[in-house]
mmCIF file of C-alpha atoms in Angstrom:
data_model
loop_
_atom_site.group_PDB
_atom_site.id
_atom_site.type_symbol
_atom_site.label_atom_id
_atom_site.label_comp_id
_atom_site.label_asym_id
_atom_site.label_seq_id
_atom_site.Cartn_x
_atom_site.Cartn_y
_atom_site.Cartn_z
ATOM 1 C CA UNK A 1 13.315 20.595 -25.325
ATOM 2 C CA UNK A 2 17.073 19.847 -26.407
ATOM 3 C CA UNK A 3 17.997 21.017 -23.174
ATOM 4 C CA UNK A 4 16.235 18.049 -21.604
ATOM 5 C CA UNK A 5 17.615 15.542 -24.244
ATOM 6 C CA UNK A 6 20.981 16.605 -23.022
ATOM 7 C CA UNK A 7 20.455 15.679 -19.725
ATOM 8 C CA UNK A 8 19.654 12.111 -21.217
ATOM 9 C CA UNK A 9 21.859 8.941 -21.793
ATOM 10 C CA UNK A 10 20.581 6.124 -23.394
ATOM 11 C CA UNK A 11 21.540 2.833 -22.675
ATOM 12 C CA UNK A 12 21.286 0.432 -25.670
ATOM 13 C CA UNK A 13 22.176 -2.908 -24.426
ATOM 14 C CA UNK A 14 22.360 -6.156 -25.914
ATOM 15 C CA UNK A 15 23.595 -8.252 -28.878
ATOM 16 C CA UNK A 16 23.997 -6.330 -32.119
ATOM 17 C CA UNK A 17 21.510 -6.821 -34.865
ATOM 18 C CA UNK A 18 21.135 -10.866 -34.913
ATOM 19 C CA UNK A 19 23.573 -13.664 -33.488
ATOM 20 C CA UNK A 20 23.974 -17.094 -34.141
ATOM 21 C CA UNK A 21 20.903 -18.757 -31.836
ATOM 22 C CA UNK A 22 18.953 -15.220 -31.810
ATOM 23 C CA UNK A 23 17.925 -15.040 -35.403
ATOM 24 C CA UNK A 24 14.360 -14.211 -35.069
ATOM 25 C CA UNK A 25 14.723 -10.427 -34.926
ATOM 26 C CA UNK A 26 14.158 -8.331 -38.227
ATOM 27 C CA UNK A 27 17.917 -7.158 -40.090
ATOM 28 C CA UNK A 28 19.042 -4.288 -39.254
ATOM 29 C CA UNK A 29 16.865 -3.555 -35.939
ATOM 30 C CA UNK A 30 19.762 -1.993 -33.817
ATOM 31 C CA UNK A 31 20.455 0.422 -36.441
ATOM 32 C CA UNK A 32 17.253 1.462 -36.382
ATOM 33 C CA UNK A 33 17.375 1.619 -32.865
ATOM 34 C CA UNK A 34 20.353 3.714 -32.562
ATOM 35 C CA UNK A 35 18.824 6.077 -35.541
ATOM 36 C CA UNK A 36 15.746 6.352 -34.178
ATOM 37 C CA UNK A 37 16.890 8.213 -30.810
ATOM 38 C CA UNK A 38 19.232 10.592 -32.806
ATOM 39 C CA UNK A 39 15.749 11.193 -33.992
ATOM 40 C CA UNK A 40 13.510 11.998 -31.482
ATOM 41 C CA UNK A 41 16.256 12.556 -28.352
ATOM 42 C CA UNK A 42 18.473 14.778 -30.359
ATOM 43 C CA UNK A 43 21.768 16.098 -28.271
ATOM 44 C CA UNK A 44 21.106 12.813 -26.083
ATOM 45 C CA UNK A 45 24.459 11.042 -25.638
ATOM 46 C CA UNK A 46 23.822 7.488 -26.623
ATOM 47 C CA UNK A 47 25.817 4.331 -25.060
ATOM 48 C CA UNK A 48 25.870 0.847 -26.720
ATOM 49 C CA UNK A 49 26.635 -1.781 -24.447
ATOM 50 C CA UNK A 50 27.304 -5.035 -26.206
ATOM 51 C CA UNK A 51 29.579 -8.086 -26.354
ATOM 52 C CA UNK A 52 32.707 -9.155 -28.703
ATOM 53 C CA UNK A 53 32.757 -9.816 -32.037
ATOM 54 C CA UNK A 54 29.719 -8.261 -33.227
ATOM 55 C CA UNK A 55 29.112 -6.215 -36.537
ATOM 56 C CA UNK A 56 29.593 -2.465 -35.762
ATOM 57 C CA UNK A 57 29.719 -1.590 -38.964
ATOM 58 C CA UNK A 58 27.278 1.386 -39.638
ATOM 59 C CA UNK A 59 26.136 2.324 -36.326
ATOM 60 C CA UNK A 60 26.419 5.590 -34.886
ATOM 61 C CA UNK A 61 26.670 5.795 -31.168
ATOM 62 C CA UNK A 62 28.704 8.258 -28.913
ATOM 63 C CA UNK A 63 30.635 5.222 -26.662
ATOM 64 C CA UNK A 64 30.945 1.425 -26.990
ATOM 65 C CA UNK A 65 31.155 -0.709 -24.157
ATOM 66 C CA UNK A 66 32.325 -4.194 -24.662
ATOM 67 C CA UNK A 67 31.883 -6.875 -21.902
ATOM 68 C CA UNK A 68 33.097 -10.417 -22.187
ATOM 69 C CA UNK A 69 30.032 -12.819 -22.541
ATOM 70 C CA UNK A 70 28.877 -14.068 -19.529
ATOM 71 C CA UNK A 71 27.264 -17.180 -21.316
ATOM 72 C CA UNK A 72 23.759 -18.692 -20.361
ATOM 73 C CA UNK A 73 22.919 -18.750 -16.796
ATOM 74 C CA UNK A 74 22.002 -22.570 -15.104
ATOM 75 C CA UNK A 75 21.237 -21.723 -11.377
ATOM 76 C CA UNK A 76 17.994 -23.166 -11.430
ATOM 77 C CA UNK A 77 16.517 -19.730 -11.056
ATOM 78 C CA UNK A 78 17.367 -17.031 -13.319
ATOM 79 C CA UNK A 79 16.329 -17.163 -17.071
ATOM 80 C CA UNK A 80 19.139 -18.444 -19.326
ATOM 81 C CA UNK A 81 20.355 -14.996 -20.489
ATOM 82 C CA UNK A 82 19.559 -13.332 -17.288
ATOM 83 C CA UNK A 83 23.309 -12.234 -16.508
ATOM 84 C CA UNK A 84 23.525 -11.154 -20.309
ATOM 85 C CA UNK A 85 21.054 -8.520 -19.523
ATOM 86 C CA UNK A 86 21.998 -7.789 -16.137
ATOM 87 C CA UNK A 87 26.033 -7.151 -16.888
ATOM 88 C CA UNK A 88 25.474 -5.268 -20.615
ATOM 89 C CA UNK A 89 22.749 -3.205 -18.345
ATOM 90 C CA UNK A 90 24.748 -2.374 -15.526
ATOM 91 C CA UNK A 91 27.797 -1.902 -17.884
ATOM 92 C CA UNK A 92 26.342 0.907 -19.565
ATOM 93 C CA UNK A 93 24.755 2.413 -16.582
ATOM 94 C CA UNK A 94 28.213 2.837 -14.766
ATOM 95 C CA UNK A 95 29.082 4.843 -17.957
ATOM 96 C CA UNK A 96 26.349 7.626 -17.499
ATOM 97 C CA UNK A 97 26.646 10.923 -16.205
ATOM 98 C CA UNK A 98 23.522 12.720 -17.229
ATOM 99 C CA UNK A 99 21.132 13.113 -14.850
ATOM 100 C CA UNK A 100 18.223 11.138 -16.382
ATOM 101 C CA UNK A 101 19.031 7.315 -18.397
ATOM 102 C CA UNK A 102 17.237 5.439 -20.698
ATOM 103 C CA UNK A 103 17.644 1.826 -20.782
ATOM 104 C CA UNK A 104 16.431 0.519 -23.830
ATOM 105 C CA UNK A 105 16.730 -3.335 -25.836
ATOM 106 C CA UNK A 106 19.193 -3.438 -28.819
ATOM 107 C CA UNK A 107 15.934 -4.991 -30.587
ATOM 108 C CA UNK A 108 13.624 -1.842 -29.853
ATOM 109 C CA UNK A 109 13.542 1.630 -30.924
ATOM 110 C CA UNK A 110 11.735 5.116 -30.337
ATOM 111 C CA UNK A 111 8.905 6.380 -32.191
ATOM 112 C CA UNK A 112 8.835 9.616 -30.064
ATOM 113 C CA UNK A 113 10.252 11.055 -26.800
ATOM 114 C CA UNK A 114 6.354 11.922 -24.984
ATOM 115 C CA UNK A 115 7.923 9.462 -22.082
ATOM 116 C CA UNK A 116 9.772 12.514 -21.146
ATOM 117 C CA UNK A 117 7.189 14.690 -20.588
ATOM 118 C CA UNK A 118 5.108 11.601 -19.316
ATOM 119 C CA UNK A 119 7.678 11.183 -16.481
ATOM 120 C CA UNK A 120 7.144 14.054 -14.986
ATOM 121 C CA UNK A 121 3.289 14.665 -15.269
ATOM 122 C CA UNK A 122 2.456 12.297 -11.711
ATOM 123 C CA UNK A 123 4.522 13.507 -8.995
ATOM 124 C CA UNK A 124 2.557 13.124 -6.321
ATOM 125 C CA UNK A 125 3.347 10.499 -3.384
ATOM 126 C CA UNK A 126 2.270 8.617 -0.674
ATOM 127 C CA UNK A 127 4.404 9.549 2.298
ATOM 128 C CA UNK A 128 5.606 6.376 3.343
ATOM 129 C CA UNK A 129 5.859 4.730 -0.158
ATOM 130 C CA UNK A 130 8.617 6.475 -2.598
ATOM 131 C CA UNK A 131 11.277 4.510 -3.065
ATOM 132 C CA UNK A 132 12.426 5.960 -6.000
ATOM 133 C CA UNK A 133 13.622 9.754 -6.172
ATOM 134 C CA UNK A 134 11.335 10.288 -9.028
ATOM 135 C CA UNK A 135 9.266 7.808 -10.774
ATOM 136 C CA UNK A 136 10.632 5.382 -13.516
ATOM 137 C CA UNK A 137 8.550 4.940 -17.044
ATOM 138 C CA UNK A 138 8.201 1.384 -18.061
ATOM 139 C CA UNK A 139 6.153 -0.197 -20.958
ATOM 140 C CA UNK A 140 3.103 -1.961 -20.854
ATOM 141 C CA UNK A 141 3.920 -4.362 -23.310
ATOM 142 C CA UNK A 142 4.066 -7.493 -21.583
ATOM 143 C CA UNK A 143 3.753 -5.997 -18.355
ATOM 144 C CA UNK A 144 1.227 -8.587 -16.878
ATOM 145 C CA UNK A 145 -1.570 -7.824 -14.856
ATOM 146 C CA UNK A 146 -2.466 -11.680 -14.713
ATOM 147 C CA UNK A 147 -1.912 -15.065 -16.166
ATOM 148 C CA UNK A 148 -3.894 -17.932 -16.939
ATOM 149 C CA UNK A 149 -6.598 -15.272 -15.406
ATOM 150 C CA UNK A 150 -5.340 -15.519 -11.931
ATOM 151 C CA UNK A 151 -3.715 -12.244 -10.618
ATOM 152 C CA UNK A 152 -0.468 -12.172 -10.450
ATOM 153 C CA UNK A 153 2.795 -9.259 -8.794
ATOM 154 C CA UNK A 154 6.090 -8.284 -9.997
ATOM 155 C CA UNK A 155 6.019 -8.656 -13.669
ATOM 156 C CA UNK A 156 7.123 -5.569 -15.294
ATOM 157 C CA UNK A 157 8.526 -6.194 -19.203
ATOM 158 C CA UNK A 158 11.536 -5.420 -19.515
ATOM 159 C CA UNK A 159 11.994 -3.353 -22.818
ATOM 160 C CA UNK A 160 11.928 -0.133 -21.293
ATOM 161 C CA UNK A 161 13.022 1.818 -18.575
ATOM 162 C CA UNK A 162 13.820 5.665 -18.531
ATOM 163 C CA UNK A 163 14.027 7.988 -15.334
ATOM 164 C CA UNK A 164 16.779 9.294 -12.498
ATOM 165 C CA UNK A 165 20.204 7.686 -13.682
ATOM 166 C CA UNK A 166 20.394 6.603 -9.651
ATOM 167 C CA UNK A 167 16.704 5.191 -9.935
ATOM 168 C CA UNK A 168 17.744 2.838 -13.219
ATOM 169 C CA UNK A 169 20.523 2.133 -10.976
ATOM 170 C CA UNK A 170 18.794 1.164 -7.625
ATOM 171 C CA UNK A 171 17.103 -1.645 -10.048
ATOM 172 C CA UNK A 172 20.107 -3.186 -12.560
ATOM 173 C CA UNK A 173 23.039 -2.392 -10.492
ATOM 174 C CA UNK A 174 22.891 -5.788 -8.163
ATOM 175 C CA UNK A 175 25.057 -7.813 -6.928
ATOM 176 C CA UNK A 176 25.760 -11.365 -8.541
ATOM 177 C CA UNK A 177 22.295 -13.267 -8.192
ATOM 178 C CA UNK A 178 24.085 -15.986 -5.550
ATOM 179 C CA UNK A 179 25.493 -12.927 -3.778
ATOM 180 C CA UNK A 180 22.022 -12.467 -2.545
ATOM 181 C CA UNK A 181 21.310 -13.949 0.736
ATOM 182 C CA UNK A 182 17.855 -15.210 -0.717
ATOM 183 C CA UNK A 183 19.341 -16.942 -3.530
ATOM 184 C CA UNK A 184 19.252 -20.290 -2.675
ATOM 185 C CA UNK A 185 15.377 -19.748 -0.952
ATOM 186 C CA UNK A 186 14.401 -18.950 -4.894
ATOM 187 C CA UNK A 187 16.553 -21.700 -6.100
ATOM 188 C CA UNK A 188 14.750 -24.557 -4.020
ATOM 189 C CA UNK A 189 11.127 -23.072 -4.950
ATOM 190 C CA UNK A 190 11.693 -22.601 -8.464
ATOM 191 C CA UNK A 191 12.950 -25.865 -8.240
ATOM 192 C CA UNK A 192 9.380 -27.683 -7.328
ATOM 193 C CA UNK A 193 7.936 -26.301 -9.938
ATOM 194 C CA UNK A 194 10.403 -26.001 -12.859
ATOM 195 C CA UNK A 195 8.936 -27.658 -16.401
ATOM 196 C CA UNK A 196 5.225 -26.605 -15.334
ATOM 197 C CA UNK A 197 2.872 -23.750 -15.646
ATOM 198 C CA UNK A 198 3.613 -22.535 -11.855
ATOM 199 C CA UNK A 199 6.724 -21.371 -13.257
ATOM 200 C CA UNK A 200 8.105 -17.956 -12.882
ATOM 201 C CA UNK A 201 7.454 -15.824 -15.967
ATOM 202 C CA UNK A 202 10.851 -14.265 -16.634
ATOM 203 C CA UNK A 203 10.076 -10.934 -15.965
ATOM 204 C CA UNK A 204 8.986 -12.159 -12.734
ATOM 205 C CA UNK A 205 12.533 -13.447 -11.621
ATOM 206 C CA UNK A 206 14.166 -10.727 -12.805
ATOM 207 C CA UNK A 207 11.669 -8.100 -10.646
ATOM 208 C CA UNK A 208 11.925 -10.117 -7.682
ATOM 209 C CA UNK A 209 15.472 -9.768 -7.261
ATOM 210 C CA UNK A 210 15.765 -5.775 -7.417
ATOM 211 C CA UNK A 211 12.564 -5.286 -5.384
ATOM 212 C CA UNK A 212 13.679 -7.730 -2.859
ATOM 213 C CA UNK A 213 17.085 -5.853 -2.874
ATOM 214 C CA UNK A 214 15.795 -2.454 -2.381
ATOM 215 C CA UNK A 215 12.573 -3.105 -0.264
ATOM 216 C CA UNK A 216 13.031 -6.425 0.913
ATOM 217 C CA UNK A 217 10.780 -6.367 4.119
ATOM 218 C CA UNK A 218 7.786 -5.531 1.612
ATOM 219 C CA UNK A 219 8.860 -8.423 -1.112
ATOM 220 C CA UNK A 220 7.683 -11.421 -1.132
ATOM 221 C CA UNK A 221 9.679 -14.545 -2.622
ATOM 222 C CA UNK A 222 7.304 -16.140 -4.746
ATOM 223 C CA UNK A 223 6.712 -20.083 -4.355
ATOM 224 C CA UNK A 224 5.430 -20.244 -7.674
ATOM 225 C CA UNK A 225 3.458 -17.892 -10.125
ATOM 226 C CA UNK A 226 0.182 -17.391 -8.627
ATOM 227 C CA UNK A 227 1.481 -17.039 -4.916
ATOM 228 C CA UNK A 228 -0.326 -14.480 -4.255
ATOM 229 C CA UNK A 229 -3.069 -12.936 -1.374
ATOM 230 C CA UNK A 230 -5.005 -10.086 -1.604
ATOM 231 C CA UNK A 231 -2.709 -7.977 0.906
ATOM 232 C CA UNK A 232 0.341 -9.074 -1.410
ATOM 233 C CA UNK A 233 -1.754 -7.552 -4.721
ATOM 234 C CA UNK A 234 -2.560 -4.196 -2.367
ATOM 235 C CA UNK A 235 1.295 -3.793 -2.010
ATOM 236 C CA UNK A 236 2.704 -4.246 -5.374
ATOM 237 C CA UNK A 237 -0.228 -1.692 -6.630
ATOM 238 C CA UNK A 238 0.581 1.279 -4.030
ATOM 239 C CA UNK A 239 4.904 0.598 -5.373
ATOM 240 C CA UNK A 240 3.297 0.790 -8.358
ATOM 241 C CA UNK A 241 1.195 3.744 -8.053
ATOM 242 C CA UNK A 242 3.908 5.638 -6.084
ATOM 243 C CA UNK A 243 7.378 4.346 -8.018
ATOM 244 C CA UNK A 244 6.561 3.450 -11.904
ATOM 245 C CA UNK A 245 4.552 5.227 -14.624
ATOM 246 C CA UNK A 246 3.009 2.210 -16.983
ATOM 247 C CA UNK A 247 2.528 4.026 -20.013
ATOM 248 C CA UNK A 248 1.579 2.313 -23.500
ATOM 249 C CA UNK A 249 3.859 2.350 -26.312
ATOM 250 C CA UNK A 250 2.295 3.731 -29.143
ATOM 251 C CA UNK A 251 1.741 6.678 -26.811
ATOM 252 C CA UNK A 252 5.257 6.904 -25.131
ATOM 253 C CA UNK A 253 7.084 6.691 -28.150
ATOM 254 C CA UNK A 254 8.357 2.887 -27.947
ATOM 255 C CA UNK A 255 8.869 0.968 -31.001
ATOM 256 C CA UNK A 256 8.422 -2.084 -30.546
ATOM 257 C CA UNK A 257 9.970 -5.881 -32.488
ATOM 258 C CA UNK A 258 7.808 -7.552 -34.932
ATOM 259 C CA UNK A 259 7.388 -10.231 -32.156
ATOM 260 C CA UNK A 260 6.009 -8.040 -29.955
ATOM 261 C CA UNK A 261 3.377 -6.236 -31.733
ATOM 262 C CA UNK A 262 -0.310 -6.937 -31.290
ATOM 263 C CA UNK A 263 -3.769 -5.740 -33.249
ATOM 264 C CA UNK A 264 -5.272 -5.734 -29.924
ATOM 265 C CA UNK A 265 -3.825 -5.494 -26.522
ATOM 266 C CA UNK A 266 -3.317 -8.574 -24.457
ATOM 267 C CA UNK A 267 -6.301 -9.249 -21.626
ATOM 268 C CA UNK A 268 -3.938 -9.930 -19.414
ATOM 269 C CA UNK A 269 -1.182 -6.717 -19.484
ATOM 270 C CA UNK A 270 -2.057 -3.580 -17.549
ATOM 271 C CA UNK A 271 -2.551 -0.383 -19.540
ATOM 272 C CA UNK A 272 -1.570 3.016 -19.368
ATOM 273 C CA UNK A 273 -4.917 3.663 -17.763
ATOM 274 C CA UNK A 274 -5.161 0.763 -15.542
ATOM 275 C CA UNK A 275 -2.117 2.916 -14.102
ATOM 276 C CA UNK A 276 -3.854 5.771 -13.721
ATOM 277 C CA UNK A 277 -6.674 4.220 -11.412
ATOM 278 C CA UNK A 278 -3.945 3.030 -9.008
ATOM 279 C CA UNK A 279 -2.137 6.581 -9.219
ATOM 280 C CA UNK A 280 -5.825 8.169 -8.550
ATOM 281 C CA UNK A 281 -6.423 5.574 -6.123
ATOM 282 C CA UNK A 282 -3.823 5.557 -4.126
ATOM 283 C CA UNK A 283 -1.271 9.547 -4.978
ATOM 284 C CA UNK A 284 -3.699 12.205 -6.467
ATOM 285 C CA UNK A 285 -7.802 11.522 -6.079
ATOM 286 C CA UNK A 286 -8.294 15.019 -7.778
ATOM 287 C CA UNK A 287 -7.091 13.558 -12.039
ATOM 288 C CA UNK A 288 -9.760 13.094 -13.997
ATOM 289 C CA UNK A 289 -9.491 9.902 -16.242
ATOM 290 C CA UNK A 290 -11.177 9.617 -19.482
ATOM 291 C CA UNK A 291 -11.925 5.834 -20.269
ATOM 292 C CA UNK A 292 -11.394 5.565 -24.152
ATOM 293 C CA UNK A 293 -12.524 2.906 -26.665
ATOM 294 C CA UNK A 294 -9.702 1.125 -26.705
ATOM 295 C CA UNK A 295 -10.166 0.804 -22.758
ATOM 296 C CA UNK A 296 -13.338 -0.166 -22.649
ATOM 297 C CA UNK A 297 -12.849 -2.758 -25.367
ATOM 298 C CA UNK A 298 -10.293 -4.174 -23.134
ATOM 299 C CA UNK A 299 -12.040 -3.969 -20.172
ATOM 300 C CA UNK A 300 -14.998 -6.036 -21.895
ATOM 301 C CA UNK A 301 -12.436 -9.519 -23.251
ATOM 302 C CA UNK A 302 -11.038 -9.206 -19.708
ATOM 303 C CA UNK A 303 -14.274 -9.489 -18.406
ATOM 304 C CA UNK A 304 -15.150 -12.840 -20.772
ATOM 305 C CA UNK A 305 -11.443 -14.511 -21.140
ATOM 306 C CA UNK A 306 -10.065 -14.081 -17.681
ATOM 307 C CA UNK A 307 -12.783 -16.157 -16.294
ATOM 308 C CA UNK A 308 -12.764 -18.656 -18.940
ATOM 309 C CA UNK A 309 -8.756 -18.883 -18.847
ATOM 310 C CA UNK A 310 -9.019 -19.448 -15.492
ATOM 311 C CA UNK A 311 -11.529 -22.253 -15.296
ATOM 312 C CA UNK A 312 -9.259 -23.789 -18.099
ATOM 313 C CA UNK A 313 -6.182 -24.072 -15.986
ATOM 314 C CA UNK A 314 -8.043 -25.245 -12.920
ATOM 315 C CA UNK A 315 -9.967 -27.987 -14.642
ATOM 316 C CA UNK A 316 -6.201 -29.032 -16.360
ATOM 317 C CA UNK A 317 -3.584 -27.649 -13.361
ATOM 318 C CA UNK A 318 -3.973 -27.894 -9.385
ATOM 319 C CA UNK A 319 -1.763 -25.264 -7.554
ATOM 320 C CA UNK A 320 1.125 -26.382 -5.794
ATOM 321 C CA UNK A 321 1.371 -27.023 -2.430
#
């Protein structure tokens, strides 16, 4: 298995343990971090990608890229430390020559390397759908399958990325977001509905802009949130089923920040196995899929809070225009 690991770079991006304005993560957390996958991806060459003036002191990484600060981001669009993420990602990513790249949050850490093996256990395609050259493993932690119980596309969290170096690429490597010739389209939507709950969620802004880069007659630019139709949720499930692995962390080997951590799994993320059903659905009809207790137990709070959340917000929001 070392043999794999050294076909692996991981990108740790990020500020460096806490910052003034970020003090909410636990001390020490990129240390662990950077331990942690000498750990379980042994032989792995490991890339921190970071910004001035932090505390190095103690951490053991193979190269150190430092990026001036792009500061908060104000286009109306974006989340404020969207080109934070975006620059100390793509940073790193221009440094890696393996074959295979994980991108992972200076504020994470492994628990295990089974997304390795993960990645490769659902080849299988639809034809017309791959966009990637193999399929990327992202976490289901805050990867949302709705909000407010309405349905909702393109919100992937993310922590976590690993597969093909040129796959991680495809997504982070964009151009400047006002580069893009649909910048100022987002701009003026986001606009309309900025300060309420039609808003974006973050994850949603920042998924929009690579899928609309890479498979832009299939993307959609969201008006608000819930802009959604049925034909819309059919598409984003057969890129998912064809392009991502969702697997959950405890069994991919994702640590994950105090923050983050639940006793039960939100109602409202997808799981590792709502995954499956889109992969059996949609690439391979012949897996078998063995619904668990932890499934099922989600399966039954989606089936009582979604509805509820949902009449909640209608009774208290009416969708935009």
């Amino acid at each position: 298995m070392n043999n794999t690991f050294q076909q692996i770079t991981v990108v740790v991006q990020g500020p460096v343990q806490n910052y003034q304005g970020r003090t909410h993560h636990e001390e020490g957390i990129t240390q662990r971090c950077l331990t942690s996958i000498r750990t379980h991806l042994p032989d792995a060459t490991i890339i921190l990608s970071t910004w001035p003036d932090q505390d190095l002191s103690g951490l053991d990484y193979d190269q150190l890229i430092i990026s001036q600060d792009p500061g908060q981001n104000y286009d109306g669009f974006c989340p404020v430390n969207y080109h934070r993420q975006v620059l100390s990602t793509q940073a790193g990513l221009d440094a890696v020559t393996t074959p295979y790249a994980v991108k992972l949050r200076t504020d994470n850490f492994l628990t295990g390397n089974e997304f390795v093996q993960i990645q490769q256990q659902f080849a299988k395609t639809e034809l017309d759908q791959q966009i990637f050259s193999e399929k990327v493993v992202i976490n289901s932690n805050l990867f949302r399958r709705s909000s407010h119980g309405h349905r909702v596309i393109m919100s992937p969290s993310d922590f976590f990325y690993y597969g093909r170096t040129t796959d991680l690429k495809l997504i982070w490597q964009q151009p400047d977001f006002n580069q893009h010739d649909f910048s100022q389209q987002l701009i003026q939507q986001a606009q309309k509905v900025a300060g309420t709950p039609f808003a974006l969620e973050a994850e949603q802004t920042y998924c929009q802009i690579w899928l609309k880069s890479i498979a832009q007659d299939k993307t959609p630019l969201l008006k608000h949130r819930f802009d959604v139709n049925r034909h819309d949720i059919i598409v984003w499930e057969r890129f998912l089923a064809n392009n991502i692995i969702i697997a959950d962390p405890e069994t991919m080997g994702l640590g994950l920040r105090k923050i983050s951590q639940r006793k039960l799994k939100r109602a409202n993320e997808y799981s590792h196995i709502d995954w499956l059903k889109l992969y059996k659905k949609y690439c391979d009809n012949t897996i078998t899929i063995t619904i668990d207790k932890n499934q099922r137990q989600l399966e039954l709070r989606r089936l009582f809070k979604l509805p509820l959340s949902k009449l909640a917000f209608k009774i208290k929001n009416r969708v935009p225009a």
